[in-house]
Amino acid sequence: MEFCRVCKDGGELLCCDTCPSSYHLHCLNPPLPEIPNGEWLCPRCMCPPLKGKVQRILHWIWREPPPPLTPPELPDMDPNLPPPKPLEGLPERHFFVKWAGLSFWHCSWVTELQLELYHTVMYRNYQRKNDMDDPPPFDYGSGDEEGKSEKRKSKDPMYAEMEEKFYRYGIKPEWMMIHRILNHSFDKKGDVHYLIKWKDLSYDQCTWENEDIDIPEFEHFIQCYWNHRELMLGEDVRPPRKLNKKEKLTEEKLEKPPETPNVDPTIKFDKQPWYIDVTGGTLHPYQLEGLNWLRFSWAQGTDTILADEMGLGKTVQTIVYLYSLYKEGHSKGPFLVSAPLSTIINWEREFELWAPHFYVVTYTGDKDSRAVIRENEFSFEDNAIKCGKKVFRMKKEAQIKFHVLLTSYELITIDQAILGSIAWACLVVDEAHRLKNNQSKFFRVLNSYKIDYKLLLTGTPLQNNLEELFHLLNFLTPERFNNLEGFLEEFADISKEDQIKKLHDLLGPHMLRRLKVDVFKNMPAKTELIVRVELSQMQKKYYKFILTRNFEALNSKGGGNQVSLLNIMMDLKKCCNHPYLFPVASVEAPVLPNGSYDGNSLVKSSGKLILLQKMLKKLKEGGHRVLIFSQMTKMLDLLEDFLEYEGYKYERIDGGITGGLRQEAIDRFNGNFFFFFFFGPSRAGPPSLVH
């Protein structure tokens, strides 16, 4: 017996001519008024194929029902009767999907039937984990629930268009911004395709894009790619004919480093060199002294330890030192920087600021990401890496593509074969106390690398532990420091003045250490004031609601749902900032015609804003300026409405403001005293606010 595929009941059914499916006429969407003549194909057989493999479902919405079908007029129908009503269909679900192997620029909508037919498992899993009656709330890529205010959207029509099409479905703006172009290829028609690395996405998310695709700044990055090939390969590389020559970069961008040294590294700089001036950064006098010491040590062939106290800018001094070797013609690299994974992002940012002409590659991520990096970022040559079953080695004659490779401690060991096959001009080890034990694998593996010069960074007072100090010196110059017992015996009584002087004389050529109290003599002591603020009535209401909603989890002893507990803590944190961070409160809040919140209600709803209102008035009268940071981007939106209400001039940065726009905002704040306020997310705090 046949059954309807939709309702599972029997009866009079319409059978598909190409598959076993059967349907009631009224179960089709839209319902059929009568049995069609001739061959009939069911919706599943008529469903168009997908353009590729779906990688991920981002969102779904209800779409309007398909156009209704008008029932045919019967021959014996009374002409005085009204015509039969069209048979209306039901609304259909449409899904916004990310395609495998394609960038977020290619995300598009598919029907529920397409997803069910061609990705059954994915569809069933999504159906099981999500409410399929009400579409999910919009998830703006920056983490906001409502996105930017109407006021901000009106200032940036392009952002408003992108938000409407992409961002509100959970796509971060950075995922659609080009980080760099890695490679190129030609198809059978001769068209050029470029392999693009996207911001905030790992290398395994790189995608090939046709040169004709309309992406902001695409031509600029194409020109950067060809300029870098010309710079590193040392020949006139001609880009494809379609490249817009009007987008040619300045000659400064194409400037090659001198073939022979043009500056004596043993001569001290009295002021910072020109190639640092053009970055817009300014070195402190003690940092310039550190640069001079590092350059002199390099010229003498003395491996060194930069042991400045934390906060004095060892990262900046190191980057400027490496950049000086490159810009003055002493060394073209490659340079290897090994740092804790948590500090890699900071290294990237500082390289971008202080060494803009360096091509820096961050070698981190899973095995798929690292495979993409090895294939596309280590060399321009296709067969530059010898591949075995497990071992990858760089060919000796292969041209290295990068100037600097940033990587973690762990990958120094895991990928020893490929990294150890490269001849490094300089090794930098951040937080070098990881080398305090010469029996550690990290120590032994690094010792096997081919390295011309070594620089270790540490903020730990090394003289306090002679054994750790010896191991660092042993790593730097094993031919000189190779007897641990003799070293410890020689300095057994380090408290004696003559032994302290002897140790300082021994360390002098190898180590430089400065303290904040020595270099910042006029700096006032840091003042930290914690002010306890009472919650507003609205905050108390939401605070109580949060606690009672999760009462059982809060009172469980050793059990309970940990995820639920974490969510409670985050909700309480949001409540203490402002109740408008919750959708219900924000919807009920009074708003102005321009979409901003009513300022008076905005302030009175938060104890923190009540205090901030009083503080800012006093600070403004005293001629002070204010920086404020928050981890919640939505809180920045509320602060923006608050500052508009108070009439203060301000600058703001967040995850959607990157590169040149970010620096312009910082420059405007630094250069204009009338800007009273600067705020942004704490993880993206500006590194060069000088006032």
XYZ file of C-alpha atoms in Angstrom:
691
model
C 0.000 0.000 0.000
C 1.258 3.462 -0.910
C 1.592 6.253 1.663
C 1.878 10.020 1.259
C 5.482 11.143 1.758
C 4.338 14.217 3.719
C 1.507 13.072 6.031
C 2.239 9.296 5.923
C -1.467 8.505 5.293
C -2.951 6.463 2.459
C -5.821 7.278 0.138
C -5.892 8.742 -3.346
C -2.264 9.567 -4.150
C -0.342 11.164 -6.975
C 2.696 9.060 -7.885
C 5.950 10.418 -9.262
C 6.891 9.054 -12.687
C 10.616 8.771 -11.871
C 10.792 7.743 -8.180
C 8.647 5.760 -5.680
C 7.362 8.918 -3.891
C 3.596 9.519 -3.611
C 1.671 12.583 -2.401
C -1.840 13.779 -1.646
C -2.715 16.719 -3.865
C -3.375 18.877 -0.786
C -0.028 17.904 0.812
C 2.011 19.464 -1.991
C 3.231 23.033 -1.607
C 1.331 24.739 -3.138
C -1.542 22.213 -3.279
C -2.454 20.985 -6.748
C -6.096 21.679 -7.716
C -6.301 18.554 -9.892
C -4.291 15.595 -11.110
C -1.982 16.882 -13.859
C -2.049 15.416 -17.332
C 0.959 13.601 -18.705
C 4.219 12.950 -16.893
C 4.542 14.382 -13.362
C 7.729 14.700 -11.328
C 7.586 15.127 -7.556
C 9.277 18.064 -5.719
C 12.262 15.898 -4.783
C 12.936 14.941 -8.399
C 12.469 18.560 -9.514
C 14.721 19.949 -6.761
C 17.710 21.746 -8.342
C 21.158 20.470 -7.300
C 23.386 22.483 -4.978
C 26.307 24.402 -6.449
C 28.733 22.676 -4.104
C 29.213 21.033 -0.727
C 27.743 22.832 2.267
C 30.323 23.304 5.014
C 28.123 24.936 7.615
C 24.582 26.214 8.226
C 24.699 29.805 9.457
C 21.035 30.790 9.803
C 17.498 30.080 8.629
C 14.382 32.179 8.008
C 10.789 31.729 6.870
C 10.208 32.701 3.241
C 6.911 33.606 1.635
C 4.794 30.655 0.375
C 5.137 29.729 -3.308
C 2.648 31.441 -5.660
C -0.856 29.955 -5.271
C -2.391 27.888 -8.059
C -5.820 28.845 -9.404
C -8.252 25.911 -9.702
C -9.553 25.376 -13.245
C -13.123 26.469 -14.005
C -15.517 23.551 -14.393
C -17.650 23.431 -17.601
C -20.952 23.197 -15.713
C -20.025 25.873 -13.186
C -22.665 28.540 -12.416
C -21.372 31.823 -13.921
C -23.039 33.771 -11.089
C -20.883 32.088 -8.447
C -17.569 33.709 -7.491
C -14.476 32.008 -8.933
C -12.828 29.430 -6.645
C -10.123 30.761 -4.339
C -6.503 30.043 -5.308
C -4.938 27.188 -3.374
C -2.349 28.864 -1.145
C 0.823 27.149 -0.047
C 2.732 27.238 3.235
C 5.788 29.326 4.168
C 9.100 27.578 3.455
C 12.347 27.523 5.402
C 15.428 28.834 3.632
C 18.917 28.279 5.002
C 21.930 30.593 4.760
C 24.976 28.370 4.225
C 28.749 28.569 3.980
C 30.126 26.518 1.058
C 33.146 24.264 1.504
C 36.222 25.636 -0.251
C 34.611 29.043 -0.842
C 34.942 32.237 1.178
C 32.188 33.910 3.164
C 31.672 36.231 0.181
C 29.972 33.287 -1.567
C 27.499 32.409 1.214
C 23.985 32.016 -0.181
C 20.478 30.737 0.505
C 19.255 27.212 -0.190
C 15.825 25.667 0.296
C 15.020 23.220 3.058
C 14.367 20.507 0.490
C 17.804 21.000 -1.083
C 19.456 20.681 2.299
C 17.403 17.625 3.236
C 18.142 15.893 -0.081
C 21.852 16.588 -0.498
C 23.026 16.963 3.136
C 20.654 14.741 5.065
C 22.899 14.146 8.100
C 23.803 17.826 8.469
C 20.151 18.819 8.125
C 18.967 16.266 10.700
C 21.664 17.308 13.185
C 20.782 20.971 12.776
C 17.093 20.158 13.128
C 17.753 18.236 16.330
C 19.844 20.986 17.956
C 17.790 24.042 16.971
C 14.258 25.367 17.317
C 12.658 24.892 13.895
C 9.509 26.884 14.676
C 11.065 30.301 15.267
C 14.170 31.439 13.356
C 17.201 32.149 15.557
C 17.814 35.781 16.567
C 20.218 37.701 14.380
C 23.800 37.080 15.475
C 25.891 40.036 14.391
C 29.440 38.971 13.701
C 30.913 41.261 16.375
C 28.819 39.541 19.050
C 26.070 42.171 19.209
C 22.459 41.109 19.338
C 21.198 44.184 17.529
C 24.245 45.274 15.621
C 25.394 48.815 15.276
C 23.006 51.638 15.972
C 21.109 53.227 13.110
C 23.237 56.312 13.650
C 26.442 54.427 12.873
C 24.930 52.637 9.903
C 23.893 55.956 8.386
C 27.524 57.092 8.564
C 28.710 54.001 6.680
C 26.289 52.863 3.936
C 28.690 50.077 2.904
C 28.579 48.644 6.419
C 24.784 48.799 6.445
C 24.649 46.866 3.159
C 27.113 44.239 4.392
C 25.239 43.899 7.678
C 21.986 43.301 5.849
C 23.535 40.685 3.573
C 26.141 38.971 5.771
C 26.986 40.270 9.252
C 23.643 39.690 10.931
C 23.880 35.981 10.129
C 26.928 35.512 12.369
C 29.674 36.444 9.891
C 32.401 38.625 11.416
C 33.480 41.591 9.243
C 37.110 40.462 9.525
C 36.295 37.137 7.857
C 35.541 39.057 4.656
C 38.669 41.246 4.775
C 41.820 40.180 2.925
C 44.863 39.570 5.113
C 47.195 38.792 2.211
C 47.425 36.927 -1.085
C 49.536 33.758 -0.881
C 49.690 32.382 -4.409
C 48.243 32.541 -7.910
C 47.259 30.117 -10.663
C 45.849 30.170 -14.189
C 42.831 28.264 -15.428
C 42.354 26.852 -18.933
C 40.947 30.168 -20.164
C 44.004 32.051 -18.952
C 42.151 33.794 -16.127
C 44.101 34.373 -12.930
C 42.971 33.018 -9.569
C 44.484 34.132 -6.264
C 44.765 32.191 -3.012
C 43.573 34.535 -0.255
C 44.254 34.380 3.474
C 41.378 36.069 5.355
C 41.727 38.051 8.566
C 40.988 36.217 11.812
C 40.688 32.909 9.938
C 43.294 30.156 9.966
C 45.274 29.160 6.903
C 43.123 26.101 6.275
C 40.282 28.550 5.507
C 42.185 30.127 2.589
C 40.210 30.219 -0.668
C 40.903 30.708 -4.354
C 39.194 33.760 -5.860
C 38.946 34.926 -9.466
C 40.701 38.223 -10.129
C 37.404 39.768 -11.286
C 35.574 39.323 -7.964
C 34.503 42.584 -6.335
C 36.217 42.627 -2.926
C 37.367 45.845 -1.198
C 41.084 46.572 -1.729
C 41.542 43.427 -3.836
C 43.630 45.200 -6.480
C 45.819 46.726 -3.781
C 46.611 43.292 -2.330
C 47.208 41.864 -5.812
C 49.807 44.559 -6.433
C 51.373 43.892 -3.018
C 51.649 40.210 -3.947
C 53.438 40.881 -7.232
C 55.665 43.515 -5.637
C 56.779 41.015 -3.010
C 57.573 38.409 -5.669
C 59.703 40.957 -7.482
C 61.428 41.958 -4.250
C 62.288 38.418 -3.113
C 63.043 36.799 -6.474
C 65.256 39.681 -7.551
C 63.839 39.898 -11.056
C 61.231 41.850 -12.958
C 58.092 39.815 -12.357
C 55.330 40.840 -14.722
C 51.831 40.586 -13.278
C 48.943 39.384 -15.468
C 47.692 41.828 -18.060
C 44.393 42.542 -16.303
C 46.057 44.169 -13.272
C 45.060 47.812 -12.975
C 48.289 49.761 -13.282
C 46.604 52.779 -11.682
C 46.785 50.902 -8.393
C 50.586 50.666 -8.585
C 52.121 51.134 -5.146
C 54.627 53.850 -4.387
C 58.273 53.286 -5.154
C 58.955 53.237 -1.427
C 56.946 50.035 -1.131
C 59.075 48.476 -3.883
C 62.389 49.649 -2.430
C 64.871 46.805 -2.106
C 67.321 46.588 0.796
C 70.931 47.482 -0.053
C 73.055 44.636 -1.390
C 75.960 45.661 0.859
C 75.872 47.282 4.320
C 75.533 51.067 4.203
C 75.719 51.753 7.963
C 78.404 50.681 10.447
C 76.582 48.760 13.225
C 79.322 49.587 15.737
C 78.531 53.307 15.533
C 75.795 54.422 17.905
C 72.658 56.184 16.752
C 72.155 59.531 18.513
C 68.572 59.564 17.302
C 66.332 56.870 15.887
C 67.079 55.963 12.228
C 64.947 57.181 9.322
C 63.340 53.800 8.682
C 61.833 53.973 12.172
C 60.718 57.586 11.704
C 58.569 56.653 8.700
C 56.622 54.126 10.791
C 55.270 56.936 12.964
C 56.613 55.269 16.108
C 59.042 56.842 18.567
C 61.597 54.900 20.572
C 62.310 55.830 24.168
C 65.954 56.801 24.806
C 66.610 53.541 26.661
C 65.097 51.584 23.722
C 67.451 53.386 21.327
C 70.279 52.425 23.681
C 69.070 48.813 23.521
C 69.029 48.971 19.705
C 72.615 50.271 19.669
C 73.737 47.526 22.053
C 72.076 44.768 20.004
C 73.569 46.043 16.725
C 77.038 46.299 18.286
C 76.747 42.790 19.758
C 75.693 41.435 16.362
C 78.716 43.070 14.723
C 80.973 41.500 17.365
C 79.338 38.092 16.951
C 78.270 38.057 20.613
C 75.014 36.231 21.270
C 72.916 38.148 23.778
C 70.191 38.167 26.430
C 67.889 41.198 26.564
C 66.610 41.007 30.135
C 64.779 44.316 30.621
C 62.065 44.360 33.251
C 58.605 43.500 31.955
C 56.885 46.488 30.361
C 59.981 48.167 28.915
C 59.357 46.997 25.357
C 61.681 44.074 24.700
C 59.436 43.087 21.770
C 59.750 46.523 20.147
C 63.536 46.645 20.629
C 63.896 43.182 19.104
C 61.760 44.005 16.061
C 63.563 47.299 15.443
C 66.907 45.492 15.764
C 65.951 42.847 13.165
C 64.537 45.573 10.915
C 67.798 47.528 11.174
C 69.790 44.512 9.955
C 67.467 44.310 6.946
C 67.198 48.012 6.083
C 70.933 48.644 6.471
C 71.926 45.693 4.277
C 73.512 43.526 6.988
C 71.108 40.597 6.640
C 68.024 39.720 4.602
C 66.999 37.002 7.020
C 65.264 34.721 7.450
C 64.674 35.380 11.145
C 62.997 32.870 13.465
C 60.994 34.109 16.473
C 59.794 31.518 18.986
C 57.289 32.834 21.523
C 54.447 31.616 23.746
C 51.309 31.038 21.708
C 49.432 33.642 23.772
C 51.852 36.406 22.725
C 52.006 35.599 19.001
C 49.213 38.068 18.142
C 51.051 40.864 19.955
C 54.226 40.054 18.011
C 52.233 40.247 14.763
C 50.842 43.676 15.639
C 54.208 45.064 16.668
C 55.873 43.792 13.482
C 53.113 45.448 11.448
C 53.739 48.761 13.216
C 57.534 48.851 13.565
C 58.665 46.819 10.512
C 56.098 47.473 7.757
C 58.334 46.143 4.958
C 58.872 42.775 6.607
C 56.913 39.807 5.259
C 55.972 38.048 8.495
C 54.481 34.551 8.497
C 52.842 33.107 11.607
C 53.472 29.366 11.653
C 50.805 28.069 14.043
C 47.568 26.101 13.847
C 46.604 22.500 13.194
C 48.309 20.204 10.683
C 46.042 21.315 7.813
C 46.817 24.994 8.392
C 50.540 24.319 8.669
C 50.449 22.313 5.432
C 48.967 25.339 3.632
C 51.665 27.567 5.139
C 54.476 25.225 4.099
C 53.107 24.937 0.580
C 52.416 28.632 -0.021
C 54.369 30.763 2.476
C 57.786 29.132 2.752
C 58.857 29.628 -0.861
C 57.623 30.807 -4.258
C 58.810 27.549 -5.826
C 56.283 24.741 -6.197
C 58.693 21.954 -5.240
C 60.739 23.790 -2.622
C 59.961 21.247 0.103
C 61.065 17.629 -0.064
C 58.176 15.471 1.099
C 58.582 12.026 2.591
C 56.121 9.885 4.512
C 56.413 12.064 7.606
C 59.419 14.316 7.096
C 59.367 17.638 5.261
C 62.633 19.364 4.472
C 63.433 22.583 2.650
C 65.669 22.280 -0.389
C 68.968 24.081 0.129
C 68.673 26.091 -3.084
C 65.036 27.113 -2.508
C 64.342 30.844 -2.254
C 62.758 31.660 1.119
C 59.602 33.742 0.744
C 59.385 35.376 4.183
C 61.618 37.636 6.236
C 60.343 36.539 9.653
C 58.707 33.321 10.835
C 56.725 33.519 14.083
C 56.030 30.208 15.778
C 55.372 28.630 19.165
C 57.664 26.589 21.402
C 55.742 23.409 20.688
C 56.097 23.638 16.903
C 59.844 24.176 17.202
C 59.891 20.559 18.371
C 56.959 19.081 16.432
C 58.094 20.424 13.050
C 61.803 20.133 13.701
C 62.440 18.564 10.284
C 61.204 21.473 8.153
C 62.258 24.306 10.479
C 65.628 22.735 11.212
C 66.399 22.445 7.487
C 66.366 26.250 7.056
C 69.503 28.308 7.684
C 68.369 31.053 10.084
C 70.171 34.386 10.202
C 68.914 35.024 13.730
C 66.915 33.177 16.386
C 64.827 35.077 18.938
C 63.394 33.190 21.916
C 60.799 35.137 23.904
C 60.432 34.282 27.599
C 63.690 32.388 27.323
C 63.467 30.899 30.817
C 61.955 27.958 28.893
C 65.611 27.135 28.167
C 66.522 26.959 31.857
C 67.077 23.183 31.627
C 69.543 21.818 29.081
C 67.878 18.408 29.306
C 64.540 19.688 27.992
C 63.526 18.675 24.487
C 63.022 22.315 23.492
C 66.633 23.094 24.465
C 68.078 20.087 22.637
C 66.013 20.598 19.468
C 66.885 24.290 19.177
C 70.548 23.429 19.617
C 70.324 21.295 16.471
C 69.048 24.200 14.316
C 71.349 26.049 11.910
C 71.510 29.516 13.501
C 73.969 32.360 12.868
C 72.975 34.543 15.819
C 70.923 34.039 18.999
C 68.939 36.580 21.016
C 67.101 35.552 24.178
C 64.413 37.671 25.853
C 63.457 37.385 29.501
C 62.070 39.678 32.176
C 63.096 37.384 35.025
C 66.059 38.435 37.227
C 68.502 35.728 36.159
C 71.114 36.386 38.839
C 68.696 34.973 41.430
C 69.118 31.458 40.003
C 72.655 30.705 38.901
C 71.789 27.296 37.446
C 69.141 28.752 35.116
C 71.539 31.538 34.155
C 74.220 28.991 33.286
C 71.871 27.018 31.023
C 70.988 30.180 29.083
C 74.661 31.046 28.702
C 75.358 27.436 27.714
C 72.707 27.706 24.990
C 74.234 30.956 23.706
C 77.908 29.946 23.768
C 78.328 26.255 24.638
C 82.050 26.338 23.855
C 82.623 28.869 26.668
C 80.001 27.844 29.225
C 80.156 24.050 29.441
C 80.919 23.280 33.102
C 77.900 23.732 35.361
C 79.585 22.478 38.534
C 82.566 24.774 38.068
C 80.281 27.746 37.398
C 78.214 27.126 40.541
C 81.339 26.607 42.623
C 82.945 29.777 41.314
C 79.936 31.873 42.338
C 78.904 29.885 45.408
C 78.878 32.972 47.630
C 77.200 35.442 45.301
C 76.543 37.791 48.228
C 80.212 38.812 48.310
C 80.946 42.054 46.504
C 83.929 40.741 44.564
C 81.919 37.782 43.207
C 79.051 40.088 42.187
C 81.530 42.263 40.274
C 83.071 39.193 38.660
C 79.637 37.902 37.572
C 78.705 41.303 36.145
C 81.964 41.405 34.180
C 81.235 37.901 32.875
C 77.682 38.779 31.848
C 78.469 42.254 30.545
C 79.000 41.364 26.870
C 76.034 38.983 26.846
C 73.249 40.585 28.873
C 71.484 43.937 29.113
C 68.973 44.548 31.894
C 67.202 47.790 32.823
C 64.530 48.419 35.453
C 61.563 50.787 35.245
C 62.802 52.777 38.230
C 66.049 53.421 36.347
C 64.627 54.512 32.970
C 61.389 56.207 34.067
C 62.652 58.279 36.976
C 59.952 60.926 36.615
C 57.067 58.520 36.144
C 54.539 58.765 38.976
C 53.587 55.575 40.728
C 50.611 53.724 39.272
C 47.382 54.419 41.111
C 44.676 51.792 41.054
C 41.362 52.681 42.645
C 38.527 50.172 42.872
C 35.174 51.887 43.378
C 32.236 49.786 44.498
C 29.075 51.008 42.800
C 25.519 50.288 43.888
C 23.231 48.641 41.343
C 20.265 50.560 39.974
C 16.745 49.306 40.608
C 16.572 47.829 37.099
C 19.911 46.088 37.585
C 18.748 44.608 40.898
C 15.648 43.251 39.183
C 17.671 41.511 36.448
C 20.289 40.333 38.932
C 17.588 38.601 40.971
C 16.042 37.167 37.819
C 19.367 35.635 36.764
C 19.996 34.042 40.157
C 16.546 32.558 40.529
C 16.541 31.269 36.972
C 19.691 29.237 37.720
C 19.086 28.612 41.418
C 19.637 24.844 41.271
C 22.924 25.112 39.402
C 24.234 27.732 41.846
C 23.439 25.569 44.868
C 24.649 22.221 43.534
C 27.615 20.740 45.397
C 30.250 19.591 42.977
C 27.708 18.744 40.311
C 25.458 20.696 38.027
C 25.978 21.923 34.524
C 29.282 23.785 34.282
C 28.291 25.505 31.060
C 25.153 26.801 32.692
C 27.204 28.096 35.599
C 29.545 29.932 33.262
C 26.608 31.504 31.475
C 25.239 32.734 34.798
C 28.537 34.424 35.623
C 28.611 36.140 32.241
C 24.984 37.260 32.620
C 25.748 38.712 36.052
C 28.723 40.561 34.591
C 26.523 41.983 31.842
C 23.901 42.986 34.396
C 26.487 44.874 36.466
C 27.518 46.808 33.359
C 24.070 47.686 32.025
C 20.675 45.950 31.855
C 20.263 47.076 28.225
C 22.724 44.314 27.337
C 19.759 41.939 27.660
C 17.380 41.815 24.665
C 14.203 42.261 26.737
C 15.472 45.405 28.465
C 16.850 46.900 25.247
C 13.550 46.372 23.422
C 11.547 47.982 26.224
C 13.963 50.918 26.614
C 12.829 54.356 25.350
C 14.626 55.391 22.146
C 15.050 58.607 20.192
C 13.948 59.066 16.552
C 17.542 58.454 15.350
C 17.593 55.014 17.005
C 19.751 55.983 20.016
C 18.598 55.261 23.544
C 17.066 58.065 25.592
C 20.044 59.454 27.498
C 18.337 60.072 30.828
C 16.926 56.534 31.017
C 20.221 55.100 29.762
C 22.151 56.694 32.635
C 19.642 55.993 35.415
C 19.453 52.305 34.474
C 23.112 51.650 35.362
C 24.946 52.445 38.589
C 28.224 52.545 36.666
C 26.941 55.164 34.206
C 25.586 57.292 37.065
C 29.080 57.353 38.584
C 30.778 57.776 35.190
C 28.577 60.791 34.438
C 29.801 62.518 37.612
C 33.433 61.512 37.088
C 33.621 62.702 33.487
C 32.284 66.118 34.421
C 35.072 66.569 36.989
C 37.751 65.153 34.671
C 36.679 67.436 31.833
C 36.812 70.485 34.089
C 40.309 69.465 35.197
C 41.610 69.228 31.617
C 42.068 65.462 31.723
C 41.440 62.968 28.938
C 39.893 59.533 29.312
C 40.565 56.062 27.923
C 38.084 53.297 28.625
C 38.103 49.672 27.501
C 35.457 46.970 27.565
C 35.394 43.349 26.437
C 31.739 43.724 25.419
C 31.270 45.367 22.032
C 27.588 45.978 22.756
C 28.629 47.964 25.835
C 30.620 50.212 23.507
C 27.391 50.950 21.625
C 25.751 52.012 24.890
C 28.756 54.163 25.800
C 28.548 55.781 22.382
C 24.913 56.764 22.962
C 25.872 57.991 26.445
C 28.667 60.218 25.099
C 26.369 61.614 22.408
C 23.851 62.452 25.136
C 26.537 64.144 27.262
C 27.930 66.034 24.249
C 31.528 64.767 24.509
C 33.773 64.365 21.451
C 35.216 60.880 21.228
C 36.919 58.244 19.102
C 36.059 54.544 19.060
C 37.787 51.437 17.774
C 36.413 47.905 17.674
C 36.879 44.677 15.748
C 35.319 46.136 12.592
C 37.788 49.046 12.465
C 41.153 47.713 11.368
C 44.413 48.725 9.742
C 44.596 52.291 8.499
C 41.195 53.313 9.897
C 42.260 52.219 13.386
C 45.491 54.197 13.169
C 43.627 57.254 11.848
C 41.336 57.168 14.892
C 44.360 56.968 17.211
C 46.067 59.842 15.375
C 42.941 62.013 15.574
C 42.730 61.434 19.310
C 46.426 62.102 19.866
C 46.484 65.190 17.644
C 43.280 66.921 18.770
C 42.944 67.932 22.402
C 39.220 68.506 21.963
C 38.714 64.752 21.718
C 38.045 63.953 25.349
C 37.300 60.259 25.190
C 38.743 57.159 23.501
C 37.280 53.710 23.971
C 37.418 50.233 22.460
C 37.498 46.523 23.271
C 40.211 45.622 25.778
C 41.705 42.915 23.530
C 42.240 45.510 20.772
C 43.649 48.286 22.934
C 45.619 50.822 20.876
C 49.379 50.486 21.356
C 50.298 54.091 20.534
C 48.083 56.413 22.539
C 50.566 58.968 23.787
C 48.462 61.552 25.621
